[in-house]
mmCIF file of C-alpha atoms and ligand atoms in Angstrom:
data_model
loop_
_atom_site.group_PDB
_atom_site.id
_atom_site.type_symbol
_atom_site.label_atom_id
_atom_site.label_comp_id
_atom_site.label_asym_id
_atom_site.label_seq_id
_atom_site.Cartn_x
_atom_site.Cartn_y
_atom_site.Cartn_z
ATOM 1 C CA MET A 1 37.172 13.859 -38.705
ATOM 2 C CA ALA A 2 37.491 11.532 -35.697
ATOM 3 C CA ASP A 3 34.518 11.548 -33.355
ATOM 4 C CA CYS A 4 32.180 13.179 -35.807
ATOM 5 C CA LEU A 5 28.897 11.206 -36.142
ATOM 6 C CA PHE A 6 28.229 12.357 -39.694
ATOM 7 C CA CYS A 7 31.809 11.580 -40.838
ATOM 8 C CA LYS A 8 31.211 8.107 -39.484
ATOM 9 C CA ILE A 9 27.908 7.910 -41.409
ATOM 10 C CA ALA A 10 29.661 9.203 -44.503
ATOM 11 C CA ASN A 11 32.394 6.554 -44.113
ATOM 12 C CA LYS A 12 29.720 3.844 -43.581
ATOM 13 C CA GLU A 13 31.138 3.107 -40.141
ATOM 14 C CA ILE A 14 27.616 3.792 -38.811
ATOM 15 C CA PHE A 15 24.499 2.616 -40.578
ATOM 16 C CA SER A 16 22.067 5.036 -42.149
ATOM 17 C CA TYR A 17 19.173 4.763 -44.561
ATOM 18 C CA ILE A 18 21.062 6.073 -47.622
ATOM 19 C CA VAL A 19 18.872 7.346 -50.469
ATOM 20 C CA TYR A 20 21.554 8.856 -52.741
ATOM 21 C CA GLU A 21 25.301 9.360 -52.871
ATOM 22 C CA ASN A 22 28.049 10.338 -55.164
ATOM 23 C CA GLU A 23 31.749 11.157 -54.760
ATOM 24 C CA LYS A 24 31.094 14.341 -52.806
ATOM 25 C CA VAL A 25 27.831 13.928 -50.947
ATOM 26 C CA LEU A 26 25.659 11.513 -48.990
ATOM 27 C CA CYS A 27 21.887 11.804 -48.552
ATOM 28 C CA PHE A 28 20.179 9.751 -45.869
ATOM 29 C CA LEU A 29 16.986 9.664 -43.823
ATOM 30 C CA ASP A 30 16.948 11.541 -40.599
ATOM 31 C CA ILE A 31 16.716 9.115 -37.707
ATOM 32 C CA LEU A 32 14.023 11.220 -36.049
ATOM 33 C CA PRO A 33 12.022 12.421 -39.017
ATOM 34 C CA LEU A 34 9.839 15.509 -38.718
ATOM 35 C CA ALA A 35 7.883 14.221 -41.730
ATOM 36 C CA ARG A 36 7.772 11.200 -43.997
ATOM 37 C CA GLY A 37 10.881 11.366 -46.115
ATOM 38 C CA HIS A 38 12.774 13.914 -43.999
ATOM 39 C CA LEU A 39 16.375 13.578 -45.173
ATOM 40 C CA LEU A 40 19.746 15.128 -44.705
ATOM 41 C CA VAL A 41 22.273 16.096 -47.356
ATOM 42 C CA ILE A 42 25.890 16.175 -46.167
ATOM 43 C CA PRO A 43 29.253 16.694 -47.818
ATOM 44 C CA LYS A 44 31.522 13.620 -47.359
ATOM 45 C CA ASN A 45 34.320 15.982 -46.427
ATOM 46 C CA HIS A 46 34.005 17.305 -42.917
ATOM 47 C CA ALA A 47 32.987 21.000 -42.613
ATOM 48 C CA GLU A 48 31.259 22.473 -39.589
ATOM 49 C CA ASN A 49 29.097 24.960 -41.479
ATOM 50 C CA ILE A 50 28.587 26.743 -44.770
ATOM 51 C CA LEU A 51 31.531 29.036 -44.061
ATOM 52 C CA HIS A 52 33.890 26.102 -43.865
ATOM 53 C CA LEU A 53 32.564 24.288 -46.982
ATOM 54 C CA LYS A 54 34.824 24.144 -50.022
ATOM 55 C CA GLU A 55 33.154 25.663 -53.098
ATOM 56 C CA GLU A 56 33.105 22.330 -54.879
ATOM 57 C CA ASP A 57 31.380 20.616 -51.876
ATOM 58 C CA LEU A 58 28.920 23.547 -51.572
ATOM 59 C CA THR A 59 28.029 23.113 -55.252
ATOM 60 C CA ALA A 60 27.683 19.347 -54.867
ATOM 61 C CA VAL A 61 25.457 19.708 -51.749
ATOM 62 C CA PHE A 62 23.071 22.059 -53.470
ATOM 63 C CA LYS A 63 22.969 20.023 -56.691
ATOM 64 C CA ALA A 64 22.128 16.912 -54.582
ATOM 65 C CA ALA A 65 19.483 18.953 -52.737
ATOM 66 C CA LYS A 66 17.741 19.644 -56.050
ATOM 67 C CA THR A 67 18.031 16.033 -57.125
ATOM 68 C CA MET A 68 16.583 14.831 -53.814
ATOM 69 C CA THR A 69 13.750 17.346 -53.769
ATOM 70 C CA LYS A 70 12.797 16.021 -57.273
ATOM 71 C CA LYS A 71 13.005 12.415 -56.120
ATOM 72 C CA LEU A 72 11.049 13.049 -52.928
ATOM 73 C CA PHE A 73 8.399 14.833 -54.925
ATOM 74 C CA LYS A 74 8.014 11.932 -57.290
ATOM 75 C CA ALA A 75 8.203 9.251 -54.584
ATOM 76 C CA LEU A 76 6.037 10.702 -51.820
ATOM 77 C CA LYS A 77 3.919 13.409 -53.506
ATOM 78 C CA PRO A 78 4.280 16.057 -50.821
ATOM 79 C CA ASP A 79 2.547 19.383 -51.216
ATOM 80 C CA GLY A 80 5.735 21.293 -50.670
ATOM 81 C CA PHE A 81 9.011 21.322 -48.761
ATOM 82 C CA THR A 82 10.872 23.169 -46.005
ATOM 83 C CA ILE A 83 14.572 23.161 -46.830
ATOM 84 C CA GLY A 84 16.928 24.511 -44.187
ATOM 85 C CA ILE A 85 20.140 24.574 -42.295
ATOM 86 C CA ASN A 86 20.638 25.090 -38.520
ATOM 87 C CA HIS A 87 23.877 27.056 -38.330
ATOM 88 C CA GLY A 88 25.371 27.296 -34.862
ATOM 89 C CA LYS A 89 24.104 26.167 -31.479
ATOM 90 C CA ILE A 90 21.749 29.149 -31.130
ATOM 91 C CA SER A 91 19.831 28.014 -34.177
ATOM 92 C CA GLY A 92 19.662 24.395 -33.046
ATOM 93 C CA GLN A 93 22.658 22.817 -34.745
ATOM 94 C CA THR A 94 23.429 19.670 -32.778
ATOM 95 C CA ILE A 95 25.918 17.962 -35.116
ATOM 96 C CA ASP A 96 28.947 19.999 -36.055
ATOM 97 C CA HIS A 97 29.087 18.624 -39.597
ATOM 98 C CA PHE A 98 27.187 20.671 -42.161
ATOM 99 C CA HIS A 99 23.819 19.184 -43.118
ATOM 100 C CA LEU A 100 20.948 20.466 -45.132
ATOM 101 C CA HIS A 101 17.485 19.307 -44.001
ATOM 102 C CA ILE A 102 14.882 18.547 -46.703
ATOM 103 C CA ILE A 103 11.541 18.117 -45.058
ATOM 104 C CA PRO A 104 8.517 17.227 -47.173
ATOM 105 C CA ARG A 105 5.409 19.180 -46.231
ATOM 106 C CA PHE A 106 1.898 17.927 -46.433
ATOM 107 C CA LYS A 107 -1.474 19.715 -46.296
ATOM 108 C CA GLY A 108 -2.678 19.646 -42.729
ATOM 109 C CA ASP A 109 0.714 18.805 -41.148
ATOM 110 C CA GLY A 110 0.242 21.667 -38.738
ATOM 111 C CA GLY A 111 3.726 23.076 -39.345
ATOM 112 C CA GLY A 112 4.579 26.687 -40.019
ATOM 113 C CA SER A 113 6.890 28.562 -42.330
ATOM 114 C CA ILE A 114 10.546 29.476 -41.635
ATOM 115 C CA HIS A 115 9.162 32.733 -40.244
ATOM 116 C CA SER A 116 7.512 30.766 -37.408
ATOM 117 C CA VAL A 117 10.934 29.376 -36.350
ATOM 118 C CA VAL A 118 12.603 32.701 -35.605
ATOM 119 C CA LYS A 119 10.430 34.477 -33.076
ATOM 120 C CA SER A 120 13.045 36.526 -31.337
ATOM 121 C CA SER A 121 12.256 38.419 -28.209
ATOM 122 C CA LEU A 122 14.689 41.086 -29.554
ATOM 123 C CA ALA A 123 12.434 41.652 -32.529
ATOM 124 C CA LYS A 124 10.964 44.858 -31.022
ATOM 125 C CA ASN A 125 14.489 46.319 -31.037
ATOM 126 C CA PHE A 126 15.352 45.740 -34.605
ATOM 127 C CA LEU A 127 11.952 46.409 -36.042
ATOM 128 C CA THR A 128 12.594 50.078 -35.329
ATOM 129 C CA GLU A 129 16.106 49.996 -36.889
ATOM 130 C CA GLU A 130 16.386 51.429 -40.298
ATOM 131 C CA LEU A 131 16.798 48.790 -43.003
ATOM 132 C CA GLU A 132 19.147 51.234 -44.678
ATOM 133 C CA SER A 133 21.589 51.229 -41.752
ATOM 134 C CA VAL A 134 21.639 47.492 -41.745
ATOM 135 C CA ARG A 135 22.203 47.435 -45.499
ATOM 136 C CA VAL A 136 25.157 49.849 -45.121
ATOM 137 C CA LYS A 137 26.705 47.672 -42.369
ATOM 138 C CA ILE A 138 26.514 44.647 -44.544
ATOM 139 C CA ILE A 139 27.860 46.195 -47.743
ATOM 140 C CA LYS A 140 30.798 47.821 -45.903
ATOM 141 C CA VAL A 141 32.247 44.391 -45.235
ATOM 142 C CA LYS A 142 34.942 43.408 -47.721
HETATM 143 P P1 LIG B 201 20.453 19.661 -36.418
HETATM 144 O O1 LIG B 201 19.589 19.900 -35.214
HETATM 145 O O2 LIG B 201 21.939 19.547 -36.016
HETATM 146 O O3 LIG B 201 20.221 20.597 -37.513
HETATM 147 O O4 LIG B 201 20.049 18.233 -36.977
HETATM 148 C C1 LIG B 201 20.622 17.019 -36.715
HETATM 149 C C2 LIG B 201 19.728 15.936 -37.214
HETATM 150 O O5 LIG B 201 20.428 14.774 -37.265
HETATM 151 C C3 LIG B 201 18.501 15.757 -36.303
HETATM 152 O O6 LIG B 201 17.324 15.968 -37.089
HETATM 153 C C4 LIG B 201 18.607 14.326 -35.847
HETATM 154 O O7 LIG B 201 17.405 13.619 -35.809
HETATM 155 C C5 LIG B 201 19.574 13.706 -36.912
HETATM 156 N N1 LIG B 201 20.423 12.631 -36.375
HETATM 157 C C6 LIG B 201 21.136 12.684 -35.193
HETATM 158 N N2 LIG B 201 21.779 11.484 -35.054
HETATM 159 C C7 LIG B 201 21.517 10.755 -36.137
HETATM 160 C C8 LIG B 201 21.938 9.468 -36.589
HETATM 161 O O8 LIG B 201 22.696 8.764 -35.940
HETATM 162 N N3 LIG B 201 21.436 9.009 -37.782
HETATM 163 C C9 LIG B 201 20.635 9.768 -38.548
HETATM 164 N N4 LIG B 201 20.206 9.264 -39.690
HETATM 165 N N5 LIG B 201 20.246 11.000 -38.191
HETATM 166 C C10 LIG B 201 20.605 11.497 -36.999
HETATM 167 ZN ZN1 LIG B 202 32.288 15.291 -39.864
#
């Protein structure tokens, strides 16, 4: 897509530190790494988020994520990983081309879990809501 930074990276119009690619995906180092080896997995076809991803691209992204997690583990010996997606502006998505972050984690890095990311001030409202009513709302959707 014109004017999409990650499409330009996928097309090699813009340089990136590529660590893996195949017909469907590109994996490259994040320009502002949160940890040594922080990388991004993107589909080569433009899709804004997981809801827009074609099934075959979705499969390719998650297969590549597994491959890269294995490679990072062997190359950099992290103690673990945080693997995640910012979906939508509210969550921090700054580039409207789907990307999966793989962030190696090291003992003493001072970071938290995914639970530490979502500290909503609305929590007090939904903590009192019955899980059952939420479950029913979700399963009603066809
Ligand atoms: P988001 O906040 O949208 O989930 O993450 C976007 C990520 O893309 C950020 O971590 C940011 O550092 C990275 N990024 C932004 N521009 C570039 C770029 O030009 N090259 C690379 N390699 N990463 C980028
Ligand atoms: Zn794009």
